[in-house]
PDB file of C-alpha atoms in Angstrom:
ATOM      1  CA  UNK N   1      65.782  63.356 129.389  1.00 67.00           C
ATOM      2  CA  UNK N   2      66.196  65.518 125.854  1.00 79.00           C
ATOM      3  CA  UNK N   3      65.542  69.165 126.186  1.00 83.00           C
ATOM      4  CA  UNK N   4      63.676  71.482 123.925  1.00 92.00           C
ATOM      5  CA  UNK N   5      65.408  73.430 121.386  1.00 95.00           C
ATOM      6  CA  UNK N   6      64.320  76.646 119.676  1.00 97.00           C
ATOM      7  CA  UNK N   7      65.375  76.606 116.004  1.00 96.00           C
ATOM      8  CA  UNK N   8      64.722  79.032 113.187  1.00 98.00           C
ATOM      9  CA  UNK N   9      63.018  78.117 109.897  1.00 98.00           C
ATOM     10  CA  UNK N  10      65.264  78.521 107.140  1.00 98.00           C
ATOM     11  CA  UNK N  11      63.031  77.722 104.440  1.00 98.00           C
ATOM     12  CA  UNK N  12      58.931  76.935 104.170  1.00 98.00           C
ATOM     13  CA  UNK N  13      57.854  76.043 100.576  1.00 97.00           C
ATOM     14  CA  UNK N  14      54.281  74.220  99.652  1.00 97.00           C
ATOM     15  CA  UNK N  15      55.968  71.320  97.333  1.00 97.00           C
ATOM     16  CA  UNK N  16      52.141  69.663  96.715  1.00 96.00           C
ATOM     17  CA  UNK N  17      48.729  70.353  97.679  1.00 95.00           C
ATOM     18  CA  UNK N  18      48.928  70.950 101.787  1.00 96.00           C
ATOM     19  CA  UNK N  19      52.205  69.253 101.864  1.00 97.00           C
ATOM     20  CA  UNK N  20      55.122  71.783 103.166  1.00 98.00           C
ATOM     21  CA  UNK N  21      59.021  71.220 102.822  1.00 98.00           C
ATOM     22  CA  UNK N  22      60.482  73.054 106.007  1.00 98.00           C
ATOM     23  CA  UNK N  23      63.941  73.386 106.448  1.00 98.00           C
ATOM     24  CA  UNK N  24      65.022  74.106 110.348  1.00 98.00           C
ATOM     25  CA  UNK N  25      68.235  74.796 111.890  1.00 97.00           C
ATOM     26  CA  UNK N  26      70.065  71.619 113.244  1.00 96.00           C
ATOM     27  CA  UNK N  27      71.417  72.676 116.463  1.00 95.00           C
ATOM     28  CA  UNK N  28      71.594  71.041 119.926  1.00 94.00           C
ATOM     29  CA  UNK N  29      70.688  67.870 120.180  1.00 94.00           C
ATOM     30  CA  UNK N  30      69.320  67.681 116.871  1.00 96.00           C
ATOM     31  CA  UNK N  31      72.930  67.199 115.194  1.00 95.00           C
ATOM     32  CA  UNK N  32      72.140  63.634 116.662  1.00 94.00           C
ATOM     33  CA  UNK N  33      69.191  62.926 114.308  1.00 95.00           C
ATOM     34  CA  UNK N  34      68.962  59.547 112.148  1.00 95.00           C
ATOM     35  CA  UNK N  35      66.875  58.248 109.609  1.00 96.00           C
ATOM     36  CA  UNK N  36      63.488  56.913 110.807  1.00 96.00           C
ATOM     37  CA  UNK N  37      63.578  59.420 114.096  1.00 97.00           C
ATOM     38  CA  UNK N  38      60.928  62.225 114.533  1.00 96.00           C
ATOM     39  CA  UNK N  39      60.612  65.591 116.719  1.00 96.00           C
ATOM     40  CA  UNK N  40      58.300  66.842 118.837  1.00 95.00           C
ATOM     41  CA  UNK N  41      56.984  70.248 117.855  1.00 95.00           C
ATOM     42  CA  UNK N  42      55.312  72.622 120.149  1.00 93.00           C
ATOM     43  CA  UNK N  43      52.314  74.542 118.711  1.00 89.00           C
ATOM     44  CA  UNK N  44      51.760  78.224 119.748  1.00 79.00           C
ATOM     45  CA  UNK N  45      47.981  78.362 120.143  1.00 72.00           C
ATOM     46  CA  UNK N  46      46.481  77.730 123.402  1.00 59.00           C
ATOM     47  CA  UNK N  47      43.948  75.143 122.284  1.00 59.00           C
ATOM     48  CA  UNK N  48      46.904  72.943 120.943  1.00 65.00           C
ATOM     49  CA  UNK N  49      48.096  71.317 124.244  1.00 73.00           C
ATOM     50  CA  UNK N  50      50.074  68.650 122.748  1.00 85.00           C
ATOM     51  CA  UNK N  51      53.436  68.489 120.814  1.00 90.00           C
ATOM     52  CA  UNK N  52      52.953  67.231 117.080  1.00 92.00           C
ATOM     53  CA  UNK N  53      54.902  64.399 116.054  1.00 94.00           C
ATOM     54  CA  UNK N  54      57.004  65.177 113.036  1.00 96.00           C
ATOM     55  CA  UNK N  55      59.293  62.629 111.046  1.00 96.00           C
ATOM     56  CA  UNK N  56      62.710  64.020 109.972  1.00 98.00           C
ATOM     57  CA  UNK N  57      62.930  63.664 106.017  1.00 98.00           C
ATOM     58  CA  UNK N  58      66.639  64.177 105.673  1.00 98.00           C
ATOM     59  CA  UNK N  59      69.784  65.622 107.652  1.00 97.00           C
ATOM     60  CA  UNK N  60      71.431  68.131 105.647  1.00 96.00           C
ATOM     61  CA  UNK N  61      74.902  69.727 106.692  1.00 95.00           C
ATOM     62  CA  UNK N  62      73.466  72.776 109.013  1.00 96.00           C
ATOM     63  CA  UNK N  63      69.487  71.938 108.769  1.00 98.00           C
ATOM     64  CA  UNK N  64      66.730  69.175 109.094  1.00 98.00           C
ATOM     65  CA  UNK N  65      64.577  68.561 106.212  1.00 98.00           C
ATOM     66  CA  UNK N  66      60.801  68.104 107.430  1.00 98.00           C
ATOM     67  CA  UNK N  67      58.103  67.356 105.016  1.00 98.00           C
ATOM     68  CA  UNK N  68      54.627  67.802 106.637  1.00 97.00           C
ATOM     69  CA  UNK N  69      51.074  67.298 105.626  1.00 96.00           C
ATOM     70  CA  UNK N  70      48.568  69.938 106.928  1.00 94.00           C
ATOM     71  CA  UNK N  71      45.823  67.914 108.332  1.00 89.00           C
ATOM     72  CA  UNK N  72      44.706  69.712 111.406  1.00 88.00           C
ATOM     73  CA  UNK N  73      45.123  72.701 113.875  1.00 89.00           C
ATOM     74  CA  UNK N  74      48.391  71.740 114.848  1.00 90.00           C
ATOM     75  CA  UNK N  75      49.878  70.874 111.778  1.00 93.00           C
ATOM     76  CA  UNK N  76      48.548  73.929 110.037  1.00 93.00           C
ATOM     77  CA  UNK N  77      50.043  75.995 112.803  1.00 94.00           C
ATOM     78  CA  UNK N  78      53.368  74.684 112.035  1.00 95.00           C
ATOM     79  CA  UNK N  79      53.009  75.096 108.247  1.00 96.00           C
ATOM     80  CA  UNK N  80      51.645  78.518 108.165  1.00 95.00           C
ATOM     81  CA  UNK N  81      54.897  79.558 109.699  1.00 96.00           C
ATOM     82  CA  UNK N  82      57.350  81.582 107.738  1.00 96.00           C
ATOM     83  CA  UNK N  83      61.364  81.828 107.298  1.00 97.00           C
ATOM     84  CA  UNK N  84      63.028  83.410 110.356  1.00 97.00           C
ATOM     85  CA  UNK N  85      60.188  81.855 112.564  1.00 97.00           C
ATOM     86  CA  UNK N  86      60.990  80.123 115.580  1.00 97.00           C
ATOM     87  CA  UNK N  87      59.935  76.469 116.492  1.00 96.00           C
ATOM     88  CA  UNK N  88      59.981  74.903 119.962  1.00 96.00           C
ATOM     89  CA  UNK N  89      61.363  71.316 119.401  1.00 96.00           C
ATOM     90  CA  UNK N  90      62.128  68.284 121.263  1.00 95.00           C
ATOM     91  CA  UNK N  91      63.953  65.478 119.740  1.00 94.00           C
ATOM     92  CA  UNK N  92      65.223  63.624 117.671  1.00 96.00           C
ATOM     93  CA  UNK N  93      62.811  60.843 119.539  1.00 95.00           C
ATOM     94  CA  UNK N  94      62.486  57.182 118.810  1.00 94.00           C
ATOM     95  CA  UNK N  95      64.289  54.370 117.350  1.00 95.00           C
ATOM     96  CA  UNK N  96      65.265  54.793 113.532  1.00 96.00           C
ATOM     97  CA  UNK N  97      66.436  52.390 110.649  1.00 97.00           C
ATOM     98  CA  UNK N  98      69.360  50.279 110.923  1.00 95.00           C
ATOM     99  CA  UNK N  99      70.922  50.624 107.623  1.00 93.00           C
ATOM    100  CA  UNK N 100      73.382  48.186 106.209  1.00 88.00           C
ATOM    101  CA  UNK N 101      75.033  49.759 102.943  1.00 86.00           C
ATOM    102  CA  UNK N 102      75.988  46.489 101.859  1.00 82.00           C
ATOM    103  CA  UNK N 103      72.485  44.789 101.566  1.00 84.00           C
ATOM    104  CA  UNK N 104      70.636  44.884  97.956  1.00 88.00           C
ATOM    105  CA  UNK N 105      67.372  46.444  99.395  1.00 93.00           C
ATOM    106  CA  UNK N 106      64.103  48.149  98.451  1.00 96.00           C
ATOM    107  CA  UNK N 107      62.579  51.366 100.022  1.00 97.00           C
ATOM    108  CA  UNK N 108      58.991  51.686  99.877  1.00 98.00           C
ATOM    109  CA  UNK N 109      56.620  54.625 101.131  1.00 98.00           C
ATOM    110  CA  UNK N 110      52.932  55.433 100.730  1.00 97.00           C
ATOM    111  CA  UNK N 111      51.402  59.055 101.491  1.00 95.00           C
ATOM    112  CA  UNK N 112      53.348  61.124 103.917  1.00 96.00           C
ATOM    113  CA  UNK N 113      55.401  57.734 104.480  1.00 96.00           C
ATOM    114  CA  UNK N 114      57.458  58.852 101.910  1.00 98.00           C
ATOM    115  CA  UNK N 115      59.210  61.460 103.534  1.00 97.00           C
ATOM    116  CA  UNK N 116      61.067  59.872 106.321  1.00 97.00           C
ATOM    117  CA  UNK N 117      62.485  57.444 103.937  1.00 98.00           C
ATOM    118  CA  UNK N 118      64.574  59.769 101.979  1.00 98.00           C
ATOM    119  CA  UNK N 119      67.444  59.787 104.742  1.00 97.00           C
ATOM    120  CA  UNK N 120      67.092  56.187 104.198  1.00 97.00           C
ATOM    121  CA  UNK N 121      67.522  56.521 100.798  1.00 96.00           C
ATOM    122  CA  UNK N 122      70.495  59.096 101.357  1.00 95.00           C
ATOM    123  CA  UNK N 123      72.636  56.521 103.743  1.00 93.00           C
ATOM    124  CA  UNK N 124      72.296  53.798 101.259  1.00 90.00           C
ATOM    125  CA  UNK N 125      73.314  55.873  98.366  1.00 78.00           C
ATOM    126  CA  UNK N 126      73.153  52.800  96.145  1.00 76.00           C
ATOM    127  CA  UNK N 127      71.998  53.400  92.443  1.00 76.00           C
ATOM    128  CA  UNK N 128      70.856  50.092  92.093  1.00 80.00           C
ATOM    129  CA  UNK N 129      68.415  50.247  95.220  1.00 91.00           C
ATOM    130  CA  UNK N 130      64.874  50.149  94.321  1.00 94.00           C
ATOM    131  CA  UNK N 131      62.690  53.067  95.584  1.00 97.00           C
ATOM    132  CA  UNK N 132      58.876  52.652  95.349  1.00 98.00           C
ATOM    133  CA  UNK N 133      56.765  55.555  95.972  1.00 98.00           C
ATOM    134  CA  UNK N 134      53.155  55.745  96.175  1.00 98.00           C
ATOM    135  CA  UNK N 135      50.747  58.604  96.135  1.00 97.00           C
ATOM    136  CA  UNK N 136      46.973  59.338  95.547  1.00 95.00           C
ATOM    137  CA  UNK N 137      47.862  61.817  93.036  1.00 93.00           C
ATOM    138  CA  UNK N 138      50.497  64.986  92.809  1.00 92.00           C
ATOM    139  CA  UNK N 139      53.788  62.823  93.564  1.00 97.00           C
ATOM    140  CA  UNK N 140      56.794  65.030  95.839  1.00 97.00           C
ATOM    141  CA  UNK N 141      60.436  64.590  96.578  1.00 98.00           C
ATOM    142  CA  UNK N 142      60.656  62.159  93.422  1.00 98.00           C
ATOM    143  CA  UNK N 143      63.776  63.859  92.145  1.00 97.00           C
ATOM    144  CA  UNK N 144      65.300  63.949  95.464  1.00 97.00           C
ATOM    145  CA  UNK N 145      64.941  60.266  95.907  1.00 97.00           C
ATOM    146  CA  UNK N 146      66.508  59.761  92.143  1.00 96.00           C
ATOM    147  CA  UNK N 147      69.719  61.118  93.463  1.00 95.00           C
ATOM    148  CA  UNK N 148      70.172  57.758  95.459  1.00 94.00           C
ATOM    149  CA  UNK N 149      68.654  55.002  93.766  1.00 94.00           C
ATOM    150  CA  UNK N 150      66.103  53.758  91.067  1.00 94.00           C
ATOM    151  CA  UNK N 151      62.531  55.678  91.426  1.00 96.00           C
ATOM    152  CA  UNK N 152      59.585  53.885  90.415  1.00 97.00           C
ATOM    153  CA  UNK N 153      56.158  55.939  91.259  1.00 98.00           C
ATOM    154  CA  UNK N 154      52.384  54.575  91.579  1.00 98.00           C
ATOM    155  CA  UNK N 155      49.433  56.971  91.839  1.00 97.00           C
ATOM    156  CA  UNK N 156      46.227  55.759  92.674  1.00 95.00           C
ATOM    157  CA  UNK N 157      44.432  58.118  89.902  1.00 94.00           C
ATOM    158  CA  UNK N 158      47.153  57.239  87.279  1.00 93.00           C
ATOM    159  CA  UNK N 159      48.370  60.680  87.042  1.00 93.00           C
ATOM    160  CA  UNK N 160      51.837  59.627  87.367  1.00 94.00           C
ATOM    161  CA  UNK N 161      53.622  56.578  86.786  1.00 95.00           C
ATOM    162  CA  UNK N 162      51.761  53.061  87.338  1.00 96.00           C
ATOM    163  CA  UNK N 163      48.187  53.436  87.941  1.00 97.00           C
ATOM    164  CA  UNK N 164      47.420  51.586  91.224  1.00 96.00           C
ATOM    165  CA  UNK N 165      48.908  50.934  94.646  1.00 97.00           C
ATOM    166  CA  UNK N 166      52.661  51.064  95.678  1.00 97.00           C
ATOM    167  CA  UNK N 167      52.479  47.783  97.076  1.00 97.00           C
ATOM    168  CA  UNK N 168      51.638  46.397  93.473  1.00 96.00           C
ATOM    169  CA  UNK N 169      55.047  47.489  92.575  1.00 96.00           C
ATOM    170  CA  UNK N 170      56.721  45.480  95.395  1.00 95.00           C
ATOM    171  CA  UNK N 171      54.594  42.341  94.421  1.00 91.00           C
ATOM    172  CA  UNK N 172      55.971  42.296  90.959  1.00 88.00           C
ATOM    173  CA  UNK N 173      59.455  42.402  91.914  1.00 84.00           C
ATOM    174  CA  UNK N 174      61.141  38.752  91.643  1.00 69.00           C
ATOM    175  CA  UNK N 175      64.414  39.675  92.251  1.00 67.00           C
ATOM    176  CA  UNK N 176      65.544  37.022  94.877  1.00 67.00           C
ATOM    177  CA  UNK N 177      68.628  38.702  95.609  1.00 84.00           C
ATOM    178  CA  UNK N 178      66.606  41.415  97.714  1.00 88.00           C
ATOM    179  CA  UNK N 179      67.726  41.292 101.296  1.00 90.00           C
ATOM    180  CA  UNK N 180      65.495  43.963 102.962  1.00 94.00           C
ATOM    181  CA  UNK N 181      62.684  46.116 102.649  1.00 96.00           C
ATOM    182  CA  UNK N 182      62.497  49.322 104.390  1.00 97.00           C
ATOM    183  CA  UNK N 183      59.004  50.734 104.441  1.00 98.00           C
ATOM    184  CA  UNK N 184      56.710  53.478 106.058  1.00 97.00           C
ATOM    185  CA  UNK N 185      53.349  54.180 105.299  1.00 96.00           C
ATOM    186  CA  UNK N 186      49.743  53.828 106.301  1.00 94.00           C
ATOM    187  CA  UNK N 187      48.824  50.508 108.050  1.00 94.00           C
ATOM    188  CA  UNK N 188      46.808  48.909 105.572  1.00 96.00           C
ATOM    189  CA  UNK N 189      50.198  49.323 103.272  1.00 97.00           C
ATOM    190  CA  UNK N 190      52.401  48.054 105.986  1.00 97.00           C
ATOM    191  CA  UNK N 191      50.194  45.098 106.318  1.00 96.00           C
ATOM    192  CA  UNK N 192      50.612  44.174 102.675  1.00 97.00           C
ATOM    193  CA  UNK N 193      54.255  44.987 102.764  1.00 97.00           C
ATOM    194  CA  UNK N 194      54.611  42.564 105.846  1.00 97.00           C
ATOM    195  CA  UNK N 195      52.839  39.654 103.992  1.00 96.00           C
ATOM    196  CA  UNK N 196      54.719  40.112 100.797  1.00 95.00           C
ATOM    197  CA  UNK N 197      58.005  40.351 102.432  1.00 94.00           C
ATOM    198  CA  UNK N 198      57.082  36.784 104.432  1.00 94.00           C
ATOM    199  CA  UNK N 199      56.263  35.295 101.143  1.00 92.00           C
ATOM    200  CA  UNK N 200      59.350  36.046  99.680  1.00 91.00           C
ATOM    201  CA  UNK N 201      61.662  35.555 102.779  1.00 91.00           C
ATOM    202  CA  UNK N 202      62.837  39.119 102.877  1.00 93.00           C
ATOM    203  CA  UNK N 203      63.722  40.874 106.119  1.00 95.00           C
ATOM    204  CA  UNK N 204      61.784  44.086 106.305  1.00 96.00           C
ATOM    205  CA  UNK N 205      62.021  47.363 108.783  1.00 97.00           C
ATOM    206  CA  UNK N 206      58.839  49.051 109.142  1.00 97.00           C
ATOM    207  CA  UNK N 207      57.859  52.552 110.459  1.00 97.00           C
ATOM    208  CA  UNK N 208      54.482  52.330 112.042  1.00 92.00           C
ATOM    209  CA  UNK N 209      51.903  55.266 112.297  1.00 81.00           C
ATOM    210  CA  UNK N 210      50.244  55.763 115.768  1.00 74.00           C
ATOM    211  CA  UNK N 211      48.590  58.568 117.134  1.00 75.00           C
ATOM    212  CA  UNK N 212      51.012  60.179 119.945  1.00 75.00           C
ATOM    213  CA  UNK N 213      50.875  62.256 123.118  1.00 74.00           C
ATOM    214  CA  UNK N 214      54.137  62.578 125.380  1.00 75.00           C
ATOM    215  CA  UNK N 215      56.568  61.068 122.516  1.00 75.00           C
ATOM    216  CA  UNK N 216      58.954  59.937 125.231  1.00 77.00           C
ATOM    217  CA  UNK N 217      57.187  56.372 126.373  1.00 75.00           C
ATOM    218  CA  UNK N 218      55.171  57.387 129.502  1.00 80.00           C
ATOM    219  CA  UNK N 219      51.646  58.197 128.561  1.00 79.00           C
ATOM    220  CA  UNK N 220      51.361  54.834 126.814  1.00 74.00           C
ATOM    221  CA  UNK N 221      48.975  56.307 124.061  1.00 78.00           C
ATOM    222  CA  UNK N 222      50.777  54.945 121.017  1.00 84.00           C
ATOM    223  CA  UNK N 223      51.083  51.399 122.120  1.00 88.00           C
ATOM    224  CA  UNK N 224      51.596  48.403 119.896  1.00 88.00           C
ATOM    225  CA  UNK N 225      51.855  44.712 119.693  1.00 89.00           C
ATOM    226  CA  UNK N 226      54.198  42.631 118.927  1.00 92.00           C
ATOM    227  CA  UNK N 227      55.258  39.145 118.622  1.00 90.00           C
ATOM    228  CA  UNK N 228      57.174  38.470 122.074  1.00 82.00           C
ATOM    229  CA  UNK N 229      56.502  35.828 124.959  1.00 69.00           C
ATOM    230  CA  UNK N 230      57.822  38.697 127.377  1.00 78.00           C
ATOM    231  CA  UNK N 231      56.764  42.349 127.097  1.00 80.00           C
ATOM    232  CA  UNK N 232      54.507  41.635 123.873  1.00 88.00           C
ATOM    233  CA  UNK N 233      53.684  45.503 123.844  1.00 88.00           C
ATOM    234  CA  UNK N 234      55.855  48.436 122.940  1.00 91.00           C
ATOM    235  CA  UNK N 235      55.414  52.252 122.716  1.00 90.00           C
ATOM    236  CA  UNK N 236      55.667  53.517 119.118  1.00 90.00           C
ATOM    237  CA  UNK N 237      57.150  56.735 120.344  1.00 88.00           C
ATOM    238  CA  UNK N 238      60.109  55.388 122.495  1.00 90.00           C
ATOM    239  CA  UNK N 239      60.491  51.821 121.308  1.00 91.00           C
ATOM    240  CA  UNK N 240      59.773  52.490 117.719  1.00 89.00           C
ATOM    241  CA  UNK N 241      58.611  54.060 115.168  1.00 95.00           C
ATOM    242  CA  UNK N 242      60.586  51.573 113.381  1.00 97.00           C
ATOM    243  CA  UNK N 243      60.504  47.814 114.148  1.00 96.00           C
ATOM    244  CA  UNK N 244      61.560  44.488 112.929  1.00 95.00           C
ATOM    245  CA  UNK N 245      58.669  43.595 110.347  1.00 95.00           C
ATOM    246  CA  UNK N 246      58.358  40.006 111.633  1.00 93.00           C
ATOM    247  CA  UNK N 247      57.664  41.445 115.181  1.00 93.00           C
ATOM    248  CA  UNK N 248      54.600  43.389 114.219  1.00 94.00           C
ATOM    249  CA  UNK N 249      50.876  42.181 115.170  1.00 93.00           C
ATOM    250  CA  UNK N 250      48.567  44.422 113.064  1.00 90.00           C
ATOM    251  CA  UNK N 251      44.718  44.418 114.183  1.00 77.00           C
TER     252      UNK N 251
END
């Protein structure tokens, strides 16, 4: 069982509307963090009993980058903290992406699901890697992704890049040499990614988003269904959040 680590916030900046980029100390168990894993962060207020699961965006030399969407009381509390403030962090948790640098791959993210894919791109570090990023509006982290591959942006309002959904960009790719797709985003997006990969005979790893409570697989709040005869149910927090795309059963 991992023990909580008290980490100092090194930097906190709003990089888009209600999106905050926070760097925290990489210390204790956090030095083992990998792409696709997450942290469970404790909120200080008495009304926030549960920790908040926050994906690791990138692993730096002496810090971890977190990109958080302020969407409720707990995340607002975290996002309002300042440089020098402390966080009670449990992690890294979950199973992340298994990255093969020798493969010709596509990275695709939607919404806040863009954030945890930065470390995937960093570890892949191929200039010919296609990176597809989708937003409603106001893109972020684009310049960071450009360091590690060829980036295409889609915005639903057409304010930047392709006007439409990011899965449209994946649908239009006719490169038969693609070996694998790494994806993270809302379920509606992942369903389409799963279908496209099946049609194009491309392997995939999908990071799914589920509500979590304990973060260690005991409360069963985040159970998802897999295509397995034995043990067809898995916990997103412990067995995932990254699964083989062929195995996930979406409702």
